[in-house]
Amino acid sequence: MAVEEEGLRVFQSVKIKIGEAKNIPPYPGPNRMRDCYCTVNLDQEEVFRTKIIEKSLCPFYGEDFYCEIPRSFRHLSFYIFDRDVFRRDSSIGKVAVKKEDLQKYHGKDTWFQLQPVSADSEVQGKVHLELRLSEVITDTGAINHKLATRVLECQGLPIVNGQCDPYAAVSLLGPSRSEAKKTKVKRKTNNPQFDEVFYFEVTRPLSYTKRQFDVEEEDVDKLALRVDLWNASNLKFGDEFLGGVRVPLRALGQAGVHDAWYFLQPRENGGKSVKVEELGSLRLNIVYTEDHVFPSEHYTPLRDLLLHSANVQPVSSSTAHTLGEVCREKQEAAIPLVRLFLHYGKIVPFISAIAHAEVNRTQDPNTIFRGNSLTSKCIDETMKLAGMHYLQVTLRPIIDEICAEHKPCEIDPVKLKESENLDTNRENLRHYVDRIFNVITTSGVRCPTVMCDIFFSLRESAATRFQVDQDVRYTAVSSFIFLRFFAPAILSPNLFHLRPHHPDPATSRTLTLISKTIQTLGSLAKSKSANFKESYMAAFYEYFNEQKYADAVKNFLDLISTSGKWDQKSIETPIMLKEGFMIKRAQGRNRFGMKNFKKRWFRLTNHEFTYHKTKGEGALCSIPIENILAVERLEEESFKMKNMFQVIQPERALYIQANNCVEARDWIDILTKVSQCNRKRLSTYHPSAYLNGHWLCCKLSADTAPGCTPCTGGLPANIQLDVDGDRETERIYSLFSTYMTKLIKMQEACGSKSVYDGPELEEYSTFVIDDPQETYKTLKLIVSAVQTLEQQHTKYKRDKFKKTKIGSQEHPIGDKSFQCYIRQQSESSTYSI
């Protein structure tokens, strides 16, 4: 989700690899082992949870998580929990990384010490305060000073045990005083509007003679205002601390007035005294990306250069190929390039051009497309994007079955358990391999057109280059569809969204053995047994040493590498797109009571949206995709509930609450995409619910009244190819900017090759430069386009810095920014004079 900033869109995303934890403190009992899982949180809102690793003090997770971040946040937090079957799971420790510190750890495997977790340290949100110091003349003629403290509002307070009923406690602190006053409690909101004023007497020395009525220097360090936010609780343990701020009175300055937002801070000395090293540590790899995307016209020069790449001769001198040459990893370049070319419908000619060039450089047909080249990485990325649903409908049912059955399939005699029989295990494994082989080789008709067109191009290039080798037209395709698509998906189903988590060790071993066998079957290798280092695998493969397997592979490869044959393909089999528990509001007429909100298992396919009492049971309600008229967020005020959205149908709207903001956005996005082409889609909707005889948003009484707000639009109908072309071009600009020194070195290499007729200099040998003059021209255009965008970014940063006001709602005062605020205030006072 993009945040708009004066014509500029800001996108935030994070990719996390949760590695392992070590030295977790043992459980205080005879068993001592723990069952641990890890959560990923935006501040305190959980957005991802790993599987539970049982009976370990050094759990290995190895799980990946990616999400677009839909809101502002202060900390990216990770909690290690110990599962308790009988009571609430207990937190062992946490890692909290401030947003501004994420770049320090960008893309690096880092061990973080776990920190203690306590109610006093778990804070989030911000508060808006206004302080005013005024003179008051008493009946005796003496001049007193009163401090008026106005608590206006808070935003983003945490929800504690499913509720947030906040109030504020306000105190003026000094050497000999601490009087506290409280606001009213605001029920069921984490964005309370208080707008209450409290008055405090400020004591003055008798020697006070200053004309200004700010606090004297000797009093400044003695007086401070403290505002604490609490959650009013009915529990016997008392109210829960939500966070607080301490404002020294020197913040008032010469004007005697202070109006600012503050980030809430943990309670001082609130945490328990725990030695950090006693809690263990957690290994993480965090890649946080923030894209600042300008209006489309700013990207025209660079975008045109990129999209023209397939037409450049030779293709090695094109802009897209140059990006692959200067990036440290080819995949860095492949991801945004593929998404950009897919978005503009030019992926097939681009991949055909770079693949043809690579084939012509290949000397041995047995090594065709075996390296980690730009071609290989681009095809990998295209298959992931365009073929994800093809993969799911083909493999997911059988993978789910294997994970559920837990049949023993170990065929290594050394690893065999005493209770297992080798022949039985071989038969179990053979059965699974046969099943998966059959579903793959009969799925050709469902292979996406864009993949078929690419495979056709690979086949033609390989067959033309190596005319003597009759099998190269098959191996050129199988090296991708089997080696880089089906086999990795079987090996790690969680990475291809076929399973939510890594399978357990025994199932993972089964999938490894299946993947090895399928990979070899698809390779059409002439010497089958020689492909296996392990003798037990070579013996097992004898089961499949029949011509029917090779024939089935060739028929499948022929089908998916025939260009244009399946242009009008439509997948009749329902594809499971997303499922999970959420809370829904009853659609009937009974509008009162919490019984109207029930937890249900939701399931979305490309045919229908259903909900069930629990997973696996029959549908309680089925909404055909063609009946979805719009999918939009629901304003929080409707039911005083966060993360709600509505699925609008002809008769009524279904109101649903997701578990967190990321999940809500995901459901809205995918429901919108699958229903985007419905002919009766609405153009307007009601952002609030219809309650008590009227719409809360526009107050109209008719429940059939047309919507009062324009619907969200502009999303493409194709689920796989939902790409923002400007955002991808911005990412490519960032890569070129990062590797500018390599671009300059490549220019030098072009000059060296053009001038010298001898062997090229060793420092330039890493670049593929077939035509130095054409490549030099391209590099000059790239540098010019990148520098133009660089100027735009510099101007944006300079303007934003000038407009940044510390203490505003967008930039609250934090634990380290108070001095900056004081300096900013004094500078503005100087300027006003």
PDB file of C-alpha atoms in Angstrom, residues 119-374:
ATOM      1  CA  ALA A 119       4.202  -4.997  30.360  1.00  0.00           C
ATOM      2  CA  ASP A 120       5.971  -1.725  31.195  1.00  0.00           C
ATOM      3  CA  SER A 121       8.232  -1.887  28.130  1.00  0.00           C
ATOM      4  CA  GLU A 122       5.615  -2.959  25.546  1.00  0.00           C
ATOM      5  CA  VAL A 123       4.467   0.447  24.357  1.00  0.00           C
ATOM      6  CA  GLN A 124       3.379   1.943  21.052  1.00  0.00           C
ATOM      7  CA  GLY A 125       1.432   4.947  19.811  1.00  0.00           C
ATOM      8  CA  LYS A 126       1.675   8.709  20.249  1.00  0.00           C
ATOM      9  CA  VAL A 127      -0.014  11.492  22.219  1.00  0.00           C
ATOM     10  CA  HIS A 128      -0.825  15.122  21.353  1.00  0.00           C
ATOM     11  CA  LEU A 129      -0.229  17.653  24.167  1.00  0.00           C
ATOM     12  CA  GLU A 130      -0.606  21.406  24.495  1.00  0.00           C
ATOM     13  CA  LEU A 131       1.056  23.259  27.404  1.00  0.00           C
ATOM     14  CA  ARG A 132       0.520  26.918  28.226  1.00  0.00           C
ATOM     15  CA  LEU A 133       2.062  28.953  31.102  1.00  0.00           C
ATOM     16  CA  SER A 134       0.037  32.022  32.122  1.00  0.00           C
ATOM     17  CA  GLU A 135       0.121  34.777  34.801  1.00  0.00           C
ATOM     18  CA  VAL A 136      -2.670  34.948  37.362  1.00  0.00           C
ATOM     19  CA  ILE A 137      -3.067  37.872  39.825  1.00  0.00           C
ATOM     20  CA  THR A 138      -4.438  36.672  43.164  1.00  0.00           C
ATOM     21  CA  ASP A 139      -6.747  38.554  45.561  1.00  0.00           C
ATOM     22  CA  THR A 140      -3.696  39.708  47.506  1.00  0.00           C
ATOM     23  CA  GLY A 141      -2.132  41.198  44.372  1.00  0.00           C
ATOM     24  CA  ALA A 142       0.571  38.546  44.138  1.00  0.00           C
ATOM     25  CA  ILE A 143       1.434  37.149  40.731  1.00  0.00           C
ATOM     26  CA  ASN A 144       1.108  33.377  40.421  1.00  0.00           C
ATOM     27  CA  HIS A 145       1.711  31.229  37.377  1.00  0.00           C
ATOM     28  CA  LYS A 146      -0.490  28.395  36.233  1.00  0.00           C
ATOM     29  CA  LEU A 147       0.375  25.649  33.810  1.00  0.00           C
ATOM     30  CA  ALA A 148      -2.559  24.637  31.615  1.00  0.00           C
ATOM     31  CA  THR A 149      -2.071  21.123  30.232  1.00  0.00           C
ATOM     32  CA  ARG A 150      -4.376  20.033  27.450  1.00  0.00           C
ATOM     33  CA  VAL A 151      -4.427  16.330  26.539  1.00  0.00           C
ATOM     34  CA  LEU A 152      -5.949  16.322  23.076  1.00  0.00           C
ATOM     35  CA  GLU A 153      -5.744  12.794  21.627  1.00  0.00           C
ATOM     36  CA  CYS A 154      -3.740   9.608  21.148  1.00  0.00           C
ATOM     37  CA  GLN A 155      -3.175   7.423  18.110  1.00  0.00           C
ATOM     38  CA  GLY A 156      -2.159   3.795  17.697  1.00  0.00           C
ATOM     39  CA  LEU A 157      -2.348   2.651  21.317  1.00  0.00           C
ATOM     40  CA  PRO A 158      -1.830  -1.098  21.831  1.00  0.00           C
ATOM     41  CA  ILE A 159      -4.783  -3.426  22.304  1.00  0.00           C
ATOM     42  CA  VAL A 160      -4.390  -5.385  25.548  1.00  0.00           C
ATOM     43  CA  ASN A 161      -6.184  -8.732  25.905  1.00  0.00           C
ATOM     44  CA  GLY A 162      -8.510  -7.835  23.050  1.00  0.00           C
ATOM     45  CA  GLN A 163      -9.546  -4.424  24.379  1.00  0.00           C
ATOM     46  CA  CYS A 164      -8.398  -0.831  24.729  1.00  0.00           C
ATOM     47  CA  ASP A 165     -10.229   1.417  27.217  1.00  0.00           C
ATOM     48  CA  PRO A 166      -7.647   4.176  27.684  1.00  0.00           C
ATOM     49  CA  TYR A 167      -7.349   7.111  30.021  1.00  0.00           C
ATOM     50  CA  ALA A 168      -4.503   9.554  30.733  1.00  0.00           C
ATOM     51  CA  ALA A 169      -2.927  10.372  34.100  1.00  0.00           C
ATOM     52  CA  VAL A 170      -1.293  13.827  34.169  1.00  0.00           C
ATOM     53  CA  SER A 171       1.253  14.869  36.828  1.00  0.00           C
ATOM     54  CA  LEU A 172       3.463  17.900  37.446  1.00  0.00           C
ATOM     55  CA  LEU A 173       6.703  16.554  38.867  1.00  0.00           C
ATOM     56  CA  GLY A 174       9.152  18.499  41.005  1.00  0.00           C
ATOM     57  CA  PRO A 175      11.497  18.083  43.977  1.00  0.00           C
ATOM     58  CA  SER A 176       8.642  18.348  46.450  1.00  0.00           C
ATOM     59  CA  ARG A 177       5.476  17.676  44.449  1.00  0.00           C
ATOM     60  CA  SER A 178       3.733  15.027  42.443  1.00  0.00           C
ATOM     61  CA  GLU A 179       0.033  15.719  42.022  1.00  0.00           C
ATOM     62  CA  ALA A 180      -1.841  13.544  39.490  1.00  0.00           C
ATOM     63  CA  LYS A 181      -5.078  14.173  37.612  1.00  0.00           C
ATOM     64  CA  LYS A 182      -6.949  11.838  35.241  1.00  0.00           C
ATOM     65  CA  THR A 183      -9.000  12.124  32.095  1.00  0.00           C
ATOM     66  CA  LYS A 184     -12.234  10.239  31.538  1.00  0.00           C
ATOM     67  CA  VAL A 185     -11.963   6.669  30.246  1.00  0.00           C
ATOM     68  CA  LYS A 186     -12.631   6.303  26.502  1.00  0.00           C
ATOM     69  CA  ARG A 187     -14.184   2.918  25.767  1.00  0.00           C
ATOM     70  CA  LYS A 188     -13.283   0.534  22.930  1.00  0.00           C
ATOM     71  CA  THR A 189     -10.826   2.671  20.987  1.00  0.00           C
ATOM     72  CA  ASN A 190      -7.078   2.806  20.570  1.00  0.00           C
ATOM     73  CA  ASN A 191      -7.333   6.286  19.018  1.00  0.00           C
ATOM     74  CA  PRO A 192      -9.014   8.175  21.900  1.00  0.00           C
ATOM     75  CA  GLN A 193     -10.079  11.822  21.648  1.00  0.00           C
ATOM     76  CA  PHE A 194      -9.712  13.310  25.160  1.00  0.00           C
ATOM     77  CA  ASP A 195      -9.490  17.103  24.720  1.00  0.00           C
ATOM     78  CA  GLU A 196      -9.355  17.731  28.485  1.00  0.00           C
ATOM     79  CA  VAL A 197      -7.477  20.585  30.258  1.00  0.00           C
ATOM     80  CA  PHE A 198      -5.767  20.376  33.660  1.00  0.00           C
ATOM     81  CA  TYR A 199      -4.329  23.278  35.678  1.00  0.00           C
ATOM     82  CA  PHE A 200      -1.252  23.162  37.936  1.00  0.00           C
ATOM     83  CA  GLU A 201       0.155  25.870  40.226  1.00  0.00           C
ATOM     84  CA  VAL A 202       3.769  26.704  39.376  1.00  0.00           C
ATOM     85  CA  THR A 203       5.634  28.022  42.450  1.00  0.00           C
ATOM     86  CA  ARG A 204       7.844  31.147  42.021  1.00  0.00           C
ATOM     87  CA  PRO A 205      10.686  32.452  44.237  1.00  0.00           C
ATOM     88  CA  LEU A 206       9.999  35.784  46.009  1.00  0.00           C
ATOM     89  CA  SER A 207      12.956  37.273  44.130  1.00  0.00           C
ATOM     90  CA  TYR A 208      11.178  36.795  40.825  1.00  0.00           C
ATOM     91  CA  THR A 209      11.623  40.039  38.844  1.00  0.00           C
ATOM     92  CA  LYS A 210      11.928  38.870  35.231  1.00  0.00           C
ATOM     93  CA  ARG A 211       9.674  40.504  32.666  1.00  0.00           C
ATOM     94  CA  GLN A 212       9.083  37.198  30.916  1.00  0.00           C
ATOM     95  CA  PHE A 213       6.953  34.770  32.851  1.00  0.00           C
ATOM     96  CA  ASP A 214       8.692  31.577  31.819  1.00  0.00           C
ATOM     97  CA  VAL A 215      10.194  29.404  34.530  1.00  0.00           C
ATOM     98  CA  GLU A 216      13.437  30.619  36.027  1.00  0.00           C
ATOM     99  CA  GLU A 217      16.657  28.804  35.054  1.00  0.00           C
ATOM    100  CA  GLU A 218      17.039  27.173  38.469  1.00  0.00           C
ATOM    101  CA  ASP A 219      13.498  25.759  38.189  1.00  0.00           C
ATOM    102  CA  VAL A 220      13.777  24.357  34.666  1.00  0.00           C
ATOM    103  CA  ASP A 221      15.490  21.130  35.620  1.00  0.00           C
ATOM    104  CA  LYS A 222      13.281  20.668  38.642  1.00  0.00           C
ATOM    105  CA  LEU A 223       9.849  20.709  37.000  1.00  0.00           C
ATOM    106  CA  ALA A 224       8.482  18.386  34.356  1.00  0.00           C
ATOM    107  CA  LEU A 225       5.084  17.248  33.191  1.00  0.00           C
ATOM    108  CA  ARG A 226       4.385  13.527  32.996  1.00  0.00           C
ATOM    109  CA  VAL A 227       1.503  12.010  31.030  1.00  0.00           C
ATOM    110  CA  ASP A 228       0.891   8.266  31.362  1.00  0.00           C
ATOM    111  CA  LEU A 229      -1.664   6.298  29.330  1.00  0.00           C
ATOM    112  CA  TRP A 230      -3.447   3.415  31.025  1.00  0.00           C
ATOM    113  CA  ASN A 231      -5.908   0.753  29.972  1.00  0.00           C
ATOM    114  CA  ALA A 232      -8.827   0.619  32.383  1.00  0.00           C
ATOM    115  CA  SER A 233      -9.086  -3.056  33.275  1.00  0.00           C
ATOM    116  CA  ASN A 234     -11.711  -5.049  35.163  1.00  0.00           C
ATOM    117  CA  LEU A 235      -9.093  -7.626  36.107  1.00  0.00           C
ATOM    118  CA  LYS A 236      -7.955  -7.982  39.719  1.00  0.00           C
ATOM    119  CA  PHE A 237      -4.380  -7.211  38.685  1.00  0.00           C
ATOM    120  CA  GLY A 238      -5.245  -3.567  38.031  1.00  0.00           C
ATOM    121  CA  ASP A 239      -4.935  -1.235  35.038  1.00  0.00           C
ATOM    122  CA  GLU A 240      -2.309  -1.897  32.346  1.00  0.00           C
ATOM    123  CA  PHE A 241       0.365   0.657  31.499  1.00  0.00           C
ATOM    124  CA  LEU A 242       0.250   1.675  27.802  1.00  0.00           C
ATOM    125  CA  GLY A 243       3.097   4.189  27.673  1.00  0.00           C
ATOM    126  CA  GLY A 244       4.024   7.644  28.834  1.00  0.00           C
ATOM    127  CA  VAL A 245       5.943  10.839  28.133  1.00  0.00           C
ATOM    128  CA  ARG A 246       7.929  13.214  30.328  1.00  0.00           C
ATOM    129  CA  VAL A 247       8.057  16.841  29.117  1.00  0.00           C
ATOM    130  CA  PRO A 248      10.584  19.153  30.864  1.00  0.00           C
ATOM    131  CA  LEU A 249       9.095  22.630  31.225  1.00  0.00           C
ATOM    132  CA  ARG A 250      11.976  24.154  29.298  1.00  0.00           C
ATOM    133  CA  ALA A 251      10.085  22.905  26.219  1.00  0.00           C
ATOM    134  CA  LEU A 252       7.781  25.923  26.710  1.00  0.00           C
ATOM    135  CA  GLY A 253      10.494  28.315  25.527  1.00  0.00           C
ATOM    136  CA  GLN A 254      10.153  32.084  25.734  1.00  0.00           C
ATOM    137  CA  ALA A 255       6.587  32.107  24.420  1.00  0.00           C
ATOM    138  CA  GLY A 256       5.356  29.987  27.312  1.00  0.00           C
ATOM    139  CA  VAL A 257       3.426  27.761  24.869  1.00  0.00           C
ATOM    140  CA  HIS A 258       4.165  24.242  23.707  1.00  0.00           C
ATOM    141  CA  ASP A 259       2.062  22.197  21.224  1.00  0.00           C
ATOM    142  CA  ALA A 260       3.484  18.887  20.021  1.00  0.00           C
ATOM    143  CA  TRP A 261       2.995  15.183  19.398  1.00  0.00           C
ATOM    144  CA  TYR A 262       5.091  12.701  21.373  1.00  0.00           C
ATOM    145  CA  PHE A 263       5.922   9.038  20.893  1.00  0.00           C
ATOM    146  CA  LEU A 264       4.933   7.125  24.013  1.00  0.00           C
ATOM    147  CA  GLN A 265       7.906   5.680  25.903  1.00  0.00           C
ATOM    148  CA  PRO A 266       8.370   2.697  28.251  1.00  0.00           C
ATOM    149  CA  ARG A 267       8.047   3.265  31.974  1.00  0.00           C
ATOM    150  CA  GLU A 268      11.332   4.235  33.600  1.00  0.00           C
ATOM    151  CA  ASN A 269      12.907   1.277  35.420  1.00  0.00           C
ATOM    152  CA  GLY A 270       9.867  -0.713  34.468  1.00  0.00           C
ATOM    153  CA  GLY A 271      11.577  -3.854  33.210  1.00  0.00           C
ATOM    154  CA  LYS A 272      12.776  -6.612  35.468  1.00  0.00           C
ATOM    155  CA  SER A 273      16.454  -6.997  36.141  1.00  0.00           C
ATOM    156  CA  VAL A 274      17.434  -9.775  33.710  1.00  0.00           C
ATOM    157  CA  LYS A 275      20.877 -10.533  32.359  1.00  0.00           C
ATOM    158  CA  VAL A 276      20.610 -10.226  28.580  1.00  0.00           C
ATOM    159  CA  GLU A 277      22.917 -13.174  27.873  1.00  0.00           C
ATOM    160  CA  GLU A 278      20.600 -15.441  29.901  1.00  0.00           C
ATOM    161  CA  LEU A 279      17.766 -15.081  27.363  1.00  0.00           C
ATOM    162  CA  GLY A 280      19.640 -16.371  24.323  1.00  0.00           C
ATOM    163  CA  SER A 281      19.838 -14.886  20.835  1.00  0.00           C
ATOM    164  CA  LEU A 282      18.060 -14.989  17.476  1.00  0.00           C
ATOM    165  CA  ARG A 283      19.586 -15.040  13.971  1.00  0.00           C
ATOM    166  CA  LEU A 284      17.739 -12.881  11.433  1.00  0.00           C
ATOM    167  CA  ASN A 285      18.259 -11.599   7.912  1.00  0.00           C
ATOM    168  CA  ILE A 286      16.202  -8.447   7.322  1.00  0.00           C
ATOM    169  CA  VAL A 287      15.783  -6.624   4.019  1.00  0.00           C
ATOM    170  CA  TYR A 288      13.682  -3.478   4.477  1.00  0.00           C
ATOM    171  CA  THR A 289      12.904  -1.486   1.340  1.00  0.00           C
ATOM    172  CA  GLU A 290      11.361   1.943   1.049  1.00  0.00           C
ATOM    173  CA  ASP A 291      10.537   3.006  -2.511  1.00  0.00           C
ATOM    174  CA  HIS A 292       9.851   6.678  -3.263  1.00  0.00           C
ATOM    175  CA  VAL A 293       7.958   6.596  -6.560  1.00  0.00           C
ATOM    176  CA  PHE A 294       7.552   9.848  -8.498  1.00  0.00           C
ATOM    177  CA  PRO A 295       4.869  10.535 -11.117  1.00  0.00           C
ATOM    178  CA  SER A 296       5.210   8.329 -14.190  1.00  0.00           C
ATOM    179  CA  GLU A 297       6.663  10.988 -16.522  1.00  0.00           C
ATOM    180  CA  HIS A 298       9.881  11.151 -14.457  1.00  0.00           C
ATOM    181  CA  TYR A 299      10.673   7.547 -15.402  1.00  0.00           C
ATOM    182  CA  THR A 300      10.033   7.824 -19.151  1.00  0.00           C
ATOM    183  CA  PRO A 301      13.712   8.085 -20.305  1.00  0.00           C
ATOM    184  CA  LEU A 302      14.929   5.121 -18.226  1.00  0.00           C
ATOM    185  CA  ARG A 303      11.789   3.045 -18.839  1.00  0.00           C
ATOM    186  CA  ASP A 304      12.032   3.537 -22.618  1.00  0.00           C
ATOM    187  CA  LEU A 305      15.687   2.468 -22.575  1.00  0.00           C
ATOM    188  CA  LEU A 306      14.778  -0.691 -20.648  1.00  0.00           C
ATOM    189  CA  LEU A 307      11.771  -1.688 -22.757  1.00  0.00           C
ATOM    190  CA  HIS A 308      13.778  -1.193 -25.969  1.00  0.00           C
ATOM    191  CA  SER A 309      16.355  -3.765 -24.805  1.00  0.00           C
ATOM    192  CA  ALA A 310      14.983  -6.700 -26.841  1.00  0.00           C
ATOM    193  CA  ASN A 311      15.476  -4.704 -30.066  1.00  0.00           C
ATOM    194  CA  VAL A 312      19.100  -3.692 -29.413  1.00  0.00           C
ATOM    195  CA  GLN A 313      21.776  -5.472 -31.433  1.00  0.00           C
ATOM    196  CA  PRO A 314      23.653  -7.114 -29.854  1.00  0.00           C
ATOM    197  CA  VAL A 315      21.419  -7.577 -26.812  1.00  0.00           C
ATOM    198  CA  SER A 316      24.532  -7.524 -24.552  1.00  0.00           C
ATOM    199  CA  SER A 317      24.762  -3.775 -25.223  1.00  0.00           C
ATOM    200  CA  SER A 318      21.162  -3.142 -24.088  1.00  0.00           C
ATOM    201  CA  THR A 319      20.141  -1.367 -20.881  1.00  0.00           C
ATOM    202  CA  ALA A 320      18.516  -4.430 -19.274  1.00  0.00           C
ATOM    203  CA  HIS A 321      21.517  -6.670 -19.987  1.00  0.00           C
ATOM    204  CA  THR A 322      23.839  -3.966 -18.612  1.00  0.00           C
ATOM    205  CA  LEU A 323      21.903  -4.001 -15.330  1.00  0.00           C
ATOM    206  CA  GLY A 324      22.630  -7.735 -15.031  1.00  0.00           C
ATOM    207  CA  GLU A 325      26.326  -7.063 -15.667  1.00  0.00           C
ATOM    208  CA  VAL A 326      26.789  -4.428 -12.946  1.00  0.00           C
ATOM    209  CA  CYS A 327      24.642  -5.964 -10.164  1.00  0.00           C
ATOM    210  CA  ARG A 328      26.445  -8.045  -7.573  1.00  0.00           C
ATOM    211  CA  GLU A 329      23.864 -10.856  -7.935  1.00  0.00           C
ATOM    212  CA  LYS A 330      21.994 -11.563 -11.180  1.00  0.00           C
ATOM    213  CA  GLN A 331      18.782 -12.076  -9.207  1.00  0.00           C
ATOM    214  CA  GLU A 332      18.943  -8.476  -7.981  1.00  0.00           C
ATOM    215  CA  ALA A 333      18.510  -7.379 -11.588  1.00  0.00           C
ATOM    216  CA  ALA A 334      16.149 -10.178 -12.653  1.00  0.00           C
ATOM    217  CA  ILE A 335      13.353  -9.475 -10.149  1.00  0.00           C
ATOM    218  CA  PRO A 336      12.482  -5.878 -11.186  1.00  0.00           C
ATOM    219  CA  LEU A 337      13.310  -6.510 -14.875  1.00  0.00           C
ATOM    220  CA  VAL A 338      10.900  -9.448 -15.141  1.00  0.00           C
ATOM    221  CA  ARG A 339       8.122  -7.596 -13.346  1.00  0.00           C
ATOM    222  CA  LEU A 340       8.590  -4.534 -15.580  1.00  0.00           C
ATOM    223  CA  PHE A 341       8.636  -6.518 -18.835  1.00  0.00           C
ATOM    224  CA  LEU A 342       5.655  -8.618 -17.731  1.00  0.00           C
ATOM    225  CA  HIS A 343       3.718  -5.446 -16.915  1.00  0.00           C
ATOM    226  CA  TYR A 344       4.300  -4.036 -20.406  1.00  0.00           C
ATOM    227  CA  GLY A 345       3.829  -7.392 -22.193  1.00  0.00           C
ATOM    228  CA  LYS A 346       7.431  -7.573 -23.446  1.00  0.00           C
ATOM    229  CA  ILE A 347       8.865 -10.405 -21.366  1.00  0.00           C
ATOM    230  CA  VAL A 348       8.885 -13.033 -24.151  1.00  0.00           C
ATOM    231  CA  PRO A 349      10.924 -11.041 -26.714  1.00  0.00           C
ATOM    232  CA  PHE A 350      13.369  -9.907 -24.006  1.00  0.00           C
ATOM    233  CA  ILE A 351      14.017 -13.396 -22.611  1.00  0.00           C
ATOM    234  CA  SER A 352      14.167 -14.806 -26.160  1.00  0.00           C
ATOM    235  CA  ALA A 353      16.885 -12.278 -27.046  1.00  0.00           C
ATOM    236  CA  ILE A 354      19.101 -12.866 -23.991  1.00  0.00           C
ATOM    237  CA  ALA A 355      18.557 -16.656 -24.155  1.00  0.00           C
ATOM    238  CA  HIS A 356      19.523 -16.752 -27.852  1.00  0.00           C
ATOM    239  CA  ALA A 357      22.711 -14.816 -27.044  1.00  0.00           C
ATOM    240  CA  GLU A 358      23.575 -17.170 -24.189  1.00  0.00           C
ATOM    241  CA  VAL A 359      22.962 -20.289 -26.292  1.00  0.00           C
ATOM    242  CA  ASN A 360      25.305 -18.931 -28.963  1.00  0.00           C
ATOM    243  CA  ARG A 361      28.033 -18.468 -26.322  1.00  0.00           C
ATOM    244  CA  THR A 362      27.552 -22.046 -25.006  1.00  0.00           C
ATOM    245  CA  GLN A 363      30.037 -24.602 -26.365  1.00  0.00           C
ATOM    246  CA  ASP A 364      28.687 -27.850 -24.875  1.00  0.00           C
ATOM    247  CA  PRO A 365      24.975 -28.804 -25.173  1.00  0.00           C
ATOM    248  CA  ASN A 366      25.216 -30.614 -21.817  1.00  0.00           C
ATOM    249  CA  THR A 367      25.890 -27.295 -20.025  1.00  0.00           C
ATOM    250  CA  ILE A 368      23.072 -25.338 -21.654  1.00  0.00           C
ATOM    251  CA  PHE A 369      21.382 -22.946 -19.161  1.00  0.00           C
ATOM    252  CA  ARG A 370      23.222 -24.566 -16.246  1.00  0.00           C
ATOM    253  CA  GLY A 371      24.841 -21.410 -14.857  1.00  0.00           C
ATOM    254  CA  ASN A 372      23.322 -18.609 -12.756  1.00  0.00           C
ATOM    255  CA  SER A 373      23.101 -16.272 -15.734  1.00  0.00           C
ATOM    256  CA  LEU A 374      20.723 -13.352 -16.237  1.00  0.00           C
TER     257      LEU A 374
END
